[in-house]
Coordinates of C-alpha atoms in Angstrom, one line a residue:
Chain A
M4 CA -38.3 36.8 22.8
N5 CA -34.6 35.9 22.6
S6 CA -35.2 33.5 25.6
V7 CA -37.9 31.4 24.0
P8 CA -35.2 28.8 22.3
Y9 CA -33.8 28.7 25.8
F10 CA -37.0 27.6 27.4
V11 CA -37.9 25.1 24.6
A12 CA -34.4 23.7 24.9
L13 CA -34.7 23.3 28.5
N14 CA -37.9 21.9 28.2
T15 CA -36.7 19.4 25.5
F16 CA -34.0 18.4 27.9
R17 CA -36.3 17.9 30.7
E18 CA -38.6 15.9 28.6
S19 CA -35.6 13.6 27.6
V20 CA -35.0 12.9 31.2
R21 CA -38.4 12.2 32.0
D22 CA -38.4 10.0 29.0
R23 CA -35.6 7.9 30.6
V24 CA -33.3 8.6 27.7
L25 CA -30.2 8.7 29.9
Y26 CA -30.9 4.9 31.1
N27 CA -28.6 4.0 28.1
L28 CA -25.8 4.9 30.6
I29 CA -26.5 1.8 32.6
F30 CA -25.8 -0.1 29.4
F31 CA -22.7 1.8 28.8
A32 CA -21.4 1.4 32.4
L33 CA -21.9 -2.4 32.0
V34 CA -20.1 -2.5 28.9
M35 CA -17.1 -0.4 30.2
M36 CA -16.9 -2.4 33.4
G37 CA -17.0 -5.4 31.6
A38 CA -14.3 -4.7 29.3
A39 CA -12.2 -3.2 31.9
V40 CA -12.2 -6.2 34.2
L41 CA -11.9 -8.7 31.4
V42 CA -8.9 -6.5 29.6
G43 CA -7.4 -6.4 33.2
Q44 CA -7.7 -10.3 33.5
I45 CA -6.3 -11.1 29.8
S46 CA -3.2 -8.6 29.8
L47 CA -3.0 -8.1 26.1
G48 CA -0.4 -5.5 26.5
I49 CA -2.6 -2.9 24.9
E50 CA -5.2 -2.5 27.7
N51 CA -5.1 1.2 27.3
E52 CA -5.7 1.1 23.5
V53 CA -8.6 -1.4 23.9
I54 CA -10.2 0.7 26.6
I55 CA -10.1 3.9 24.8
N56 CA -11.0 2.5 21.5
L57 CA -14.1 0.5 22.8
G58 CA -15.1 3.7 25.3
L59 CA -14.9 6.3 22.2
T60 CA -16.7 3.9 19.8
A61 CA -19.4 3.4 22.3
I62 CA -19.8 7.0 23.1
S63 CA -20.2 7.5 19.4
L64 CA -22.6 4.6 18.5
F65 CA -24.9 5.4 21.6
G66 CA -24.8 9.2 20.9
L67 CA -25.5 8.4 17.1
V68 CA -28.6 6.2 17.8
M69 CA -30.0 8.8 20.4
A70 CA -29.4 11.7 17.9
I71 CA -31.0 10.0 14.9
F72 CA -33.9 8.4 16.7
I73 CA -34.9 11.2 19.1
G74 CA -34.0 14.0 16.4
V75 CA -36.3 12.6 13.8
G76 CA -39.4 12.6 16.3
L77 CA -38.9 15.8 18.1
V78 CA -41.1 17.8 15.7
Y79 CA -43.3 14.9 14.5
K80 CA -44.2 14.2 18.0
E81 CA -45.3 17.5 19.1
I82 CA -47.5 17.9 16.0
E83 CA -48.9 14.3 16.4
R84 CA -49.9 15.3 20.2
R85 CA -51.1 18.6 19.0
T86 CA -49.0 20.3 21.6
L87 CA -47.3 22.2 18.7
Y88 CA -50.4 24.2 18.0
S89 CA -50.7 25.4 21.7
I90 CA -46.9 26.4 21.6
L91 CA -47.5 28.3 18.1
A92 CA -50.5 30.2 19.7
K93 CA -48.2 31.9 22.0
P94 CA -45.5 34.6 20.7
V95 CA -43.3 31.8 19.7
H96 CA -41.9 31.7 16.1
R97 CA -41.7 28.6 14.5
W98 CA -37.5 29.0 13.8
Q99 CA -37.5 29.6 17.6
F100 CA -39.3 26.4 18.6
L101 CA -37.1 24.7 16.0
A102 CA -33.7 26.1 17.4
G103 CA -35.0 25.3 21.0
K104 CA -35.7 21.6 20.1
Y105 CA -32.3 21.5 18.3
F106 CA -30.4 22.8 21.2
G107 CA -32.5 20.9 23.7
L108 CA -31.4 17.6 22.2
L109 CA -27.8 18.8 22.0
L110 CA -28.0 19.6 25.7
T111 CA -29.3 16.0 26.3
L112 CA -26.5 14.6 24.2
A113 CA -23.8 16.5 25.7
V114 CA -24.8 15.5 29.5
N115 CA -25.2 11.7 28.0
T116 CA -21.5 12.2 26.6
A117 CA -20.1 13.9 29.5
L118 CA -21.4 11.4 31.7
M119 CA -20.0 8.4 29.5
T120 CA -16.8 10.3 29.3
A121 CA -16.5 10.0 33.1
G122 CA -17.3 6.4 32.7
L123 CA -14.5 5.9 30.3
F124 CA -12.1 7.8 32.7
L125 CA -13.1 5.6 35.5
A126 CA -12.3 2.5 33.4
L127 CA -9.1 3.8 32.5
L128 CA -8.0 4.4 36.0
Y129 CA -9.2 0.8 36.9
V130 CA -6.9 -0.7 34.3
K131 CA -3.9 1.9 34.5
H132 CA -4.5 2.7 38.1
S133 CA -3.5 6.4 37.2
I134 CA -4.5 9.0 34.4
A135 CA -1.6 10.5 32.6
A136 CA -1.4 14.0 31.1
S137 CA -1.5 12.6 27.7
D138 CA -5.2 11.1 28.1
V139 CA -6.3 14.7 27.6
H140 CA -6.4 13.8 24.1
V141 CA -9.5 11.5 25.0
L142 CA -11.4 14.8 25.8
I143 CA -10.6 16.1 22.3
A144 CA -11.8 12.9 20.7
V145 CA -15.0 13.4 22.6
Y146 CA -15.7 16.9 21.7
F147 CA -15.0 15.8 18.0
I148 CA -17.8 13.3 18.6
L149 CA -19.8 15.7 19.9
L150 CA -19.5 17.9 17.0
Q151 CA -20.4 15.0 14.9
L152 CA -23.6 14.2 17.0
A153 CA -24.3 18.2 16.7
L154 CA -24.2 17.5 12.6
V155 CA -26.3 14.5 12.9
T156 CA -29.0 15.9 14.9
V157 CA -29.5 18.9 12.8
L158 CA -29.7 16.7 9.5
A159 CA -32.5 14.6 11.7
I160 CA -34.4 17.8 12.7
F161 CA -34.1 19.0 8.9
F162 CA -35.6 16.0 7.5
S163 CA -38.2 15.6 10.4
C164 CA -39.6 19.1 9.0
F165 CA -40.9 17.7 5.9
S166 CA -41.0 14.0 6.4
T167 CA -42.0 11.1 8.5
P168 CA -39.9 9.7 11.5
M169 CA -39.2 6.3 9.3
L170 CA -38.1 8.3 6.1
S171 CA -36.1 11.1 8.4
T172 CA -34.1 8.1 9.9
L173 CA -33.5 6.5 6.5
F174 CA -32.5 10.0 5.2
T175 CA -30.2 10.7 8.0
L176 CA -28.6 7.3 8.1
G177 CA -28.0 7.7 4.7
I178 CA -26.2 10.9 4.9
Y179 CA -24.4 9.8 7.6
V180 CA -23.0 6.6 6.0
A181 CA -22.4 8.5 2.8
G182 CA -20.5 11.4 4.8
V183 CA -18.2 8.8 6.5
F184 CA -17.3 7.4 3.0
A185 CA -17.2 10.8 1.4
S186 CA -13.6 10.5 0.6
D187 CA -14.2 7.1 -1.0
I188 CA -16.9 8.4 -3.3
R189 CA -14.4 11.0 -4.4
D190 CA -11.5 8.6 -4.9
M191 CA -13.9 6.3 -6.9
G192 CA -14.8 9.0 -9.3
A193 CA -11.1 10.0 -9.8
L194 CA -10.4 6.2 -10.7
T195 CA -12.9 6.4 -13.5
N196 CA -11.2 9.0 -15.9
N197 CA -14.5 10.2 -16.9
T198 CA -14.6 14.1 -16.5
A199 CA -18.3 14.5 -15.4
L200 CA -18.3 11.7 -12.9
I201 CA -15.0 13.1 -11.4
L202 CA -16.7 16.5 -10.9
I203 CA -20.1 15.0 -9.6
T204 CA -18.0 13.1 -6.8
R205 CA -15.9 16.0 -6.0
A206 CA -18.9 18.2 -5.7
T207 CA -20.5 15.4 -3.6
Y208 CA -17.5 15.1 -1.4
Y209 CA -17.6 18.8 -0.8
L210 CA -21.3 19.0 -0.3
L211 CA -21.6 15.9 2.3
P212 CA -20.9 16.5 5.9
N213 CA -17.4 15.1 6.0
F214 CA -17.6 12.9 9.3
S215 CA -14.2 11.6 8.7
N216 CA -12.7 14.8 9.5
F217 CA -14.0 14.2 13.3
N218 CA -12.8 10.7 13.7
V219 CA -9.6 10.6 15.7
I220 CA -10.6 7.4 17.7
A221 CA -7.5 5.4 16.4
A222 CA -5.0 8.2 16.7
T223 CA -6.3 9.0 20.2
A224 CA -5.9 5.1 21.2
H225 CA -2.2 5.2 20.1
G226 CA -1.6 8.4 21.9
D227 CA -0.8 10.4 18.7
P228 CA -1.2 14.3 19.3
I229 CA -4.3 15.9 17.8
P230 CA -3.2 19.4 16.5
L231 CA -5.2 22.1 18.1
T232 CA -5.4 23.7 14.6
L233 CA -7.7 20.7 13.8
V234 CA -9.9 21.5 16.9
G235 CA -10.5 25.0 15.6
Q236 CA -10.9 24.0 12.1
N237 CA -13.6 21.1 12.7
T238 CA -15.4 23.5 15.2
A239 CA -15.7 26.1 12.3
Y240 CA -16.6 23.2 9.9
A241 CA -19.5 22.0 12.1
A242 CA -20.8 25.4 13.1
I243 CA -21.0 26.5 9.4
Y244 CA -22.6 23.4 8.6
I245 CA -25.0 23.3 11.1
A246 CA -26.0 26.9 10.6
A247 CA -26.6 26.3 6.9
V248 CA -28.9 23.3 7.7
L249 CA -30.5 24.9 10.6
L250 CA -31.5 27.9 8.5
A251 CA -32.7 25.6 5.7
A252 CA -34.8 23.7 8.5
S253 CA -36.2 26.8 9.6
A254 CA -37.3 28.0 6.3
V255 CA -39.0 24.6 5.6
F256 CA -40.7 24.5 8.8
S257 CA -41.9 28.1 8.6
N258 CA -43.5 27.3 5.2
R259 CA -45.0 24.1 6.0
N260 CA -48.8 23.9 6.3
L261 CA -49.4 22.5 9.7
K262 CA -53.3 22.3 9.2
Chain B
M7 CA -43.8 40.6 12.7
P8 CA -46.7 38.9 10.6
A9 CA -46.2 35.3 10.0
A10 CA -46.5 35.5 6.1
S11 CA -43.8 37.9 6.0
E12 CA -41.5 36.0 8.5
R13 CA -41.8 33.1 6.1
R14 CA -41.0 34.9 3.2
I15 CA -37.6 36.4 5.0
L16 CA -36.8 33.2 6.2
A17 CA -37.3 31.7 2.7
R18 CA -35.2 34.3 1.0
A19 CA -32.6 34.0 3.4
A20 CA -32.2 30.4 3.3
V21 CA -32.0 30.4 -0.4
A22 CA -29.4 33.4 -0.3
V23 CA -27.3 32.3 2.5
V24 CA -27.3 28.2 2.6
P25 CA -25.5 28.2 -0.7
L26 CA -23.0 30.5 0.4
L27 CA -22.6 28.8 3.8
L28 CA -21.9 25.5 2.1
I29 CA -19.3 27.1 -0.5
S30 CA -17.5 28.5 2.6
L31 CA -17.0 25.0 3.7
Y32 CA -14.9 24.3 0.5
P33 CA -11.8 26.2 1.3
L34 CA -12.1 25.0 5.2
Q35 CA -12.6 21.2 4.2
K36 CA -9.2 21.7 1.9
R37 CA -7.4 23.1 5.0
I38 CA -8.7 20.2 7.3
E39 CA -7.6 17.5 4.5
N40 CA -4.1 19.1 4.3
L41 CA -4.0 19.2 8.1
I42 CA -4.8 15.4 8.5
A43 CA -2.6 14.2 5.6
G44 CA 0.5 16.0 7.3
T45 CA -0.2 14.2 10.6
R46 CA -0.8 10.4 11.8
I47 CA -4.4 11.1 12.7
Q48 CA -6.2 8.9 9.9
S49 CA -3.9 6.2 9.1
D50 CA -4.9 3.9 6.5
E51 CA -4.1 1.0 8.6
L52 CA -6.8 -2.0 8.4
L53 CA -9.4 -2.0 10.9
F54 CA -9.7 -5.7 10.4
T55 CA -6.8 -7.9 9.4
S56 CA -8.7 -10.9 9.8
G57 CA -10.8 -11.9 7.1
K58 CA -12.4 -14.9 9.0
A59 CA -13.6 -12.6 11.7
L60 CA -14.7 -10.1 9.3
K61 CA -16.5 -12.8 7.5
N62 CA -18.5 -14.2 10.5
M63 CA -19.4 -10.5 11.3
S64 CA -20.8 -9.8 8.0
L65 CA -24.1 -11.6 8.5
G66 CA -23.9 -13.5 5.3
Y67 CA -23.1 -10.1 3.2
S68 CA -19.5 -11.3 3.0
S69 CA -19.1 -11.0 -0.9
L70 CA -20.3 -7.1 -1.0
L71 CA -17.9 -6.7 1.9
A72 CA -15.1 -8.5 -0.3
D73 CA -16.2 -5.9 -3.3
I74 CA -15.8 -3.0 -0.8
Y75 CA -12.4 -4.2 0.1
W76 CA -11.3 -4.9 -3.4
T77 CA -12.3 -1.4 -4.2
R78 CA -10.2 0.0 -1.3
A79 CA -7.4 -2.3 -2.3
V80 CA -7.3 -0.7 -5.6
Q81 CA -7.4 2.8 -4.6
Y82 CA -4.9 2.2 -2.0
F83 CA -2.5 0.6 -4.4
G84 CA -2.9 3.6 -6.7
G85 CA -2.6 6.0 -4.1
H86 CA 0.2 4.9 -2.4
L87 CA 2.3 3.5 -5.3
S88 CA 2.0 7.0 -7.1
R89 CA 3.4 8.8 -3.9
Q90 CA 6.1 5.8 -3.6
D91 CA 5.7 5.4 0.0
D92 CA 6.6 2.2 2.1
R93 CA 2.8 1.7 3.0
V94 CA 1.9 0.0 -0.2
Q95 CA 3.1 -3.1 1.8
E96 CA -0.3 -3.2 3.3
L97 CA -1.7 -4.3 0.0
A98 CA -1.0 -7.8 0.9
P99 CA -3.3 -7.9 3.8
L100 CA -5.9 -5.9 2.3
L101 CA -6.0 -8.5 -0.7
D102 CA -5.7 -11.2 2.0
V103 CA -8.8 -9.9 3.8
T104 CA -10.8 -9.5 0.4
T105 CA -9.9 -12.9 -0.9
T106 CA -11.1 -14.6 2.3
L107 CA -14.2 -12.6 2.3
D108 CA -14.9 -13.8 -1.3
P109 CA -12.5 -16.6 -2.3
Q110 CA -13.7 -16.7 -5.9
L111 CA -12.9 -13.1 -6.7
I112 CA -10.3 -14.1 -9.4
V113 CA -9.4 -10.6 -10.3
A114 CA -8.0 -10.0 -6.7
Y115 CA -5.6 -12.9 -6.9
R116 CA -4.3 -12.4 -10.4
F117 CA -4.1 -8.5 -9.7
G118 CA -2.5 -9.0 -6.5
G119 CA -0.1 -11.8 -7.6
I120 CA 1.1 -9.9 -10.3
F121 CA 1.5 -6.5 -8.7
L122 CA 2.8 -7.7 -5.4
A123 CA 5.5 -9.8 -7.2
E124 CA 6.5 -6.9 -10.0
E125 CA 9.5 -4.7 -8.9
R126 CA 9.3 -1.3 -8.0
P127 CA 8.1 1.4 -9.1
V128 CA 5.5 -0.9 -11.0
G129 CA 4.7 -3.2 -8.2
V130 CA 5.4 -3.8 -4.4
G131 CA 8.7 -6.1 -5.0
R132 CA 7.3 -9.0 -2.9
P133 CA 7.2 -11.8 -5.2
D134 CA 7.0 -14.1 -2.2
L135 CA 3.7 -12.5 -1.3
G136 CA 2.5 -12.6 -4.8
V137 CA 3.2 -16.5 -4.8
R138 CA 1.3 -16.9 -1.4
L139 CA -1.8 -15.0 -2.5
L140 CA -1.9 -17.0 -6.1
Q141 CA -1.4 -20.3 -4.0
K142 CA -4.3 -19.4 -1.8
G143 CA -6.3 -18.4 -5.1
I144 CA -5.2 -21.8 -6.6
A145 CA -6.4 -23.7 -3.2
A146 CA -9.7 -22.2 -3.4
N147 CA -10.3 -22.2 -7.2
P148 CA -8.6 -25.4 -8.3
A149 CA -10.2 -25.6 -12.0
N150 CA -9.0 -22.1 -12.7
W151 CA -6.0 -22.5 -15.0
H152 CA -5.1 -18.8 -15.2
L153 CA -4.0 -18.5 -11.5
R154 CA -1.6 -21.6 -12.3
Y155 CA -0.4 -19.7 -15.2
D156 CA 0.1 -16.6 -13.1
L157 CA 2.0 -18.4 -10.7
G158 CA 4.2 -19.9 -13.4
L159 CA 4.9 -16.3 -14.7
I160 CA 5.9 -14.9 -11.3
Y161 CA 8.3 -18.0 -10.8
Y162 CA 9.7 -17.4 -14.1
W163 CA 9.7 -13.8 -14.3
N164 CA 10.2 -12.5 -10.7
V165 CA 11.7 -15.4 -8.6
K166 CA 13.5 -16.9 -11.6
D167 CA 12.7 -20.3 -10.4
Y168 CA 12.5 -22.1 -13.7
K169 CA 11.7 -25.4 -12.5
M170 CA 8.7 -24.4 -10.4
A171 CA 7.7 -22.0 -13.2
A172 CA 7.6 -25.1 -15.6
Q173 CA 5.7 -27.2 -12.9
S174 CA 3.1 -24.3 -12.5
F175 CA 2.7 -24.0 -16.5
W176 CA 2.4 -27.9 -16.7
D177 CA -0.2 -28.0 -13.9
A178 CA -2.2 -25.3 -15.7
G179 CA -2.0 -27.3 -18.8
N180 CA -3.5 -30.3 -17.2
I181 CA -6.6 -28.3 -16.2
T182 CA -10.0 -28.9 -18.5
G183 CA -10.3 -26.0 -21.0
A184 CA -6.8 -24.7 -20.7
P185 CA -4.9 -24.0 -24.2
E186 CA -2.8 -27.2 -25.5
W187 CA 0.2 -25.3 -25.8
L188 CA 0.7 -24.7 -22.1
K189 CA 2.3 -28.2 -21.7
Q190 CA 4.8 -27.7 -24.5
F191 CA 5.4 -24.3 -22.9
A192 CA 6.1 -25.9 -19.7
A193 CA 8.7 -28.5 -21.5
S194 CA 10.5 -25.4 -23.2
V195 CA 10.9 -23.6 -20.0
A196 CA 12.0 -26.9 -18.3
A197 CA 14.7 -27.3 -20.9
K198 CA 15.9 -23.8 -21.8
G199 CA 15.1 -21.7 -18.8
V200 CA 14.7 -18.1 -19.6
S201 CA 14.3 -16.8 -23.4
R202 CA 13.2 -13.8 -25.1
Q203 CA 10.7 -15.6 -27.2
M204 CA 9.1 -17.2 -24.2
S205 CA 8.9 -13.9 -22.2
E206 CA 7.0 -12.5 -25.3
M207 CA 4.8 -15.4 -25.5
M208 CA 4.2 -15.4 -21.8
W209 CA 3.5 -11.7 -21.7
A210 CA 1.2 -12.0 -24.7
E211 CA -0.9 -14.5 -23.2
A212 CA -0.9 -12.3 -19.8
Y213 CA -2.3 -9.3 -22.0
Q214 CA -4.8 -11.6 -23.8
S215 CA -6.3 -13.3 -20.7
A216 CA -6.4 -10.4 -18.3
S217 CA -9.7 -8.6 -17.9
D218 CA -8.3 -5.8 -15.5
P219 CA -6.8 -2.7 -17.7
R220 CA -4.0 -2.3 -15.2
L221 CA -2.8 -6.1 -15.7
K222 CA -3.1 -5.3 -19.7
D223 CA -1.1 -2.3 -19.4
N224 CA 1.5 -3.9 -17.1
A225 CA 2.0 -6.8 -20.0
L226 CA 2.0 -4.1 -22.8
L227 CA 5.0 -2.4 -20.9
H228 CA 6.9 -5.7 -20.7
L229 CA 6.0 -6.5 -24.2
S230 CA 7.3 -3.2 -25.2
A231 CA 10.4 -3.5 -23.5
L232 CA 11.1 -6.9 -25.1
K233 CA 10.4 -5.6 -28.5
T234 CA 13.0 -2.7 -27.8
Q235 CA 15.5 -5.5 -27.0
D236 CA 14.7 -7.1 -30.2
D237 CA 15.3 -3.9 -31.9
L238 CA 18.6 -3.2 -30.3
D239 CA 19.8 -6.7 -31.6
K240 CA 18.8 -6.1 -34.9
L241 CA 20.5 -2.7 -34.8
R242 CA 23.7 -4.3 -33.6
E243 CA 23.8 -6.4 -36.6
I244 CA 23.1 -3.5 -39.1
S245 CA 25.7 -1.5 -37.3
A246 CA 28.3 -4.3 -37.9
A247 CA 27.2 -4.3 -41.6
F248 CA 27.6 -0.6 -41.7
R249 CA 31.1 -0.6 -40.1
Q250 CA 32.1 -3.4 -42.7
R251 CA 30.9 -1.2 -45.6
F252 CA 32.4 2.2 -44.5
G253 CA 35.3 1.2 -42.3
R254 CA 33.9 3.1 -39.2
P255 CA 30.8 2.6 -36.9
P256 CA 27.6 4.5 -37.6
V257 CA 26.7 7.8 -35.4
S258 CA 23.0 7.9 -35.8
G259 CA 19.7 6.2 -37.0
E260 CA 19.7 8.7 -39.8
E261 CA 23.2 7.6 -41.2
L262 CA 22.1 4.1 -41.4
Y263 CA 18.7 5.3 -43.2
R264 CA 20.9 7.3 -45.8
A265 CA 23.1 4.2 -46.2
Q266 CA 19.9 2.2 -47.2
L267 CA 20.6 -0.1 -44.4
V268 CA 17.1 0.6 -43.0
T269 CA 13.8 1.5 -44.5
V270 CA 13.0 4.1 -42.0
V271 CA 14.8 6.1 -38.9
P272 CA 14.7 3.3 -36.3
K273 CA 13.0 4.5 -33.2
D274 CA 11.7 2.8 -29.9
P275 CA 8.1 1.9 -29.2
A276 CA 7.9 5.3 -27.2
G277 CA 8.6 7.1 -30.7
Y278 CA 12.5 8.1 -29.4
T279 CA 15.1 7.6 -32.1
Y280 CA 17.8 4.9 -30.9
L281 CA 21.2 6.4 -30.0
F282 CA 24.6 5.3 -31.0
D283 CA 28.0 5.0 -29.0
P284 CA 31.2 6.1 -30.4
D285 CA 31.9 2.4 -31.0
G286 CA 28.5 1.9 -32.8
E287 CA 26.8 0.3 -30.0
P288 CA 22.9 1.1 -30.4
H289 CA 21.2 2.2 -27.3
V290 CA 17.8 3.5 -25.9
D291 CA 17.5 7.4 -25.4
P292 CA 17.6 7.9 -21.7
A293 CA 14.8 10.3 -22.0
S294 CA 12.8 7.6 -23.3
P295 CA 10.1 5.9 -21.2
E296 CA 11.5 2.7 -22.4
A297 CA 14.9 3.3 -20.8
A298 CA 14.4 2.3 -17.4
Q299 CA 12.1 -1.2 -18.2
V300 CA 14.7 -1.9 -21.1
R301 CA 17.6 -1.9 -18.2
Q302 CA 15.4 -4.3 -16.1
E303 CA 14.8 -6.8 -19.0
S304 CA 18.4 -6.9 -20.1
S305 CA 19.7 -7.4 -16.5
R306 CA 17.2 -10.3 -16.5
E307 CA 18.6 -12.0 -19.4
K308 CA 22.0 -11.9 -18.1

C-alpha cells in the first residue's frame, strides 16, 4: 500500500517528461549562454554577480511558472480525462493519489532545477574560468528555491482540489505575491496605530507562507555566507507548512464528490 | 478501510492537526526573522536605483509603483531612523525613484525635503539632498508654491543661506494662489536674516500647510522649542526683577510665584518646571524632552 504514492509520483514525472515540460531548459540554456557571452564581452567588473543573479532568478522564475501551471492542472486533468476513476477503482486511497501527484511534480521540479543549476555553473565556469569553493553558496540558494517551489506546488495542488485551474492559478499567485510581501503587510499595519489592524496584519504575516525567508539570491551574488542554521530552520518551516497544506488538501479531496 | 470512515478520519485530522502545525510555525518564523536580522542576507538595498528604468519597465503602471515605493520610503525611514543606523541615508535614492515614477507626488517632495534636511535624530542631516529633491519637485511642479516655500525653509533653517531663503520665499509668493504675505516675508528674511519671530511664523505655516502627520509633528516640535525660548527670555527679565526686589537671585519658579511675579509656577511645553542656576539664569530641566531641541534652536540664534 505504501508504494502507491511512489508509483503515482514516478508516473507523474514520466508524464511531465512526455509532455516536454523539460523543454524550458533549452530556453534557460540560451539565456545563460547569451548572458555569459555578453557579460564576458562588456566586462562590467561584476560578471560573477550578474551571472549568479540572473541564473538564480531564472531558476526561480522558470520553476515558479512550472509549479503553478502544472500544479493546478494535475488533479483537474485526471478528472477531465476520467482517468482518475479508473485509478480510484483500484486499491488506491485519494490521499495517496494526491501525495503521489505532489511528489511527482516535485521530482520534475527537482530534476529541472538540478539541470538549470548545472547550466549556471557552466556559465560561471565560462566567465571566471574556474569554480571557487565559495560558489557552494549557490547550491544553498538553489536549495532554498526548491523549498520555495515545494511550497508553491502544495498550494497549487490544494486549490486545485476544489477549484478550476484558472481560479487555482489566481489563488496560488495571490498567496505567492502576498507571501513575498508578508513583512510589508505586517509593517504597514504597524504604521496605522490601530490595534485591530496591527493584530490582523501580524496574524496574516505569520499565517502566510513567508517566501522572503528563502530569498538569499542577493546575498549569494555578493558572496555573503548563508548560516547553516538558516538551512535547517527553512527546511523545518517548509516541511511543516507543506505537511499542513497537504493534510488539508487530502481532507478536501477525500470529501469531494467526484460524480 | 471503508471510504466513508477514511474521509471522516482525514477531515478530523485536518481540523485538529493543521491549526497546530500552523501555530508551530510561529516560534520558527520568529527564529528565522532573528537570524536574518543578524546577518546581511536580506539587505534593504534598492533593487532598482534608476527610476527611469523602472518607469520603462512598469508598463504604464508607474503611479502605482510610485505609491508602493513611497510606502516603502516611509517604512524605511521610520524603521532605520528609530534604530539610528547609517542606512537611513538610502532614503534619498528611494525618494528619487518614487518621484521619478510619479513626478506629481507632492507629499514625497515635501516629506523628503524636510526630513532629509533636518538634523539627526529627527532627520537624515543632509540639507543638500533635501534641496536637490525639492528643486526636482519644483522643476516638475512649477505651479506649486508649497515646494518653493519648503525650499526656502530649508535654506533658512538648515543651510542658513538667508539670501537663497529670501529668493525662494519671493519665488513662492509670485505663484498664483500663494498667500500675499510671502513677499513681505521674503523681504524681512533678506533684511534681517534669522529672527525668532520669523522662525515661529515659518513653522506655523509649515504646520498649517502640511498634510502628512509626521511633517505636522516636526513643525510642532520646532514651535514648542521656540516657545520655550520665549519663556526663558521672559523668565530672565522676571529673574532680574526678583533680584532687584530681594537683593539675591531666585532659586526656583515657586519662589517667583510666591513673590507674585508670575501667576503660575512656570513650566515648559512638556510640563517640566523651569530650573534656575545659582546666579538666577533660567533653563530647561535636562530630563525634559524639550531640552535637546532647545539647545539646537538656541545654537542657531547665536
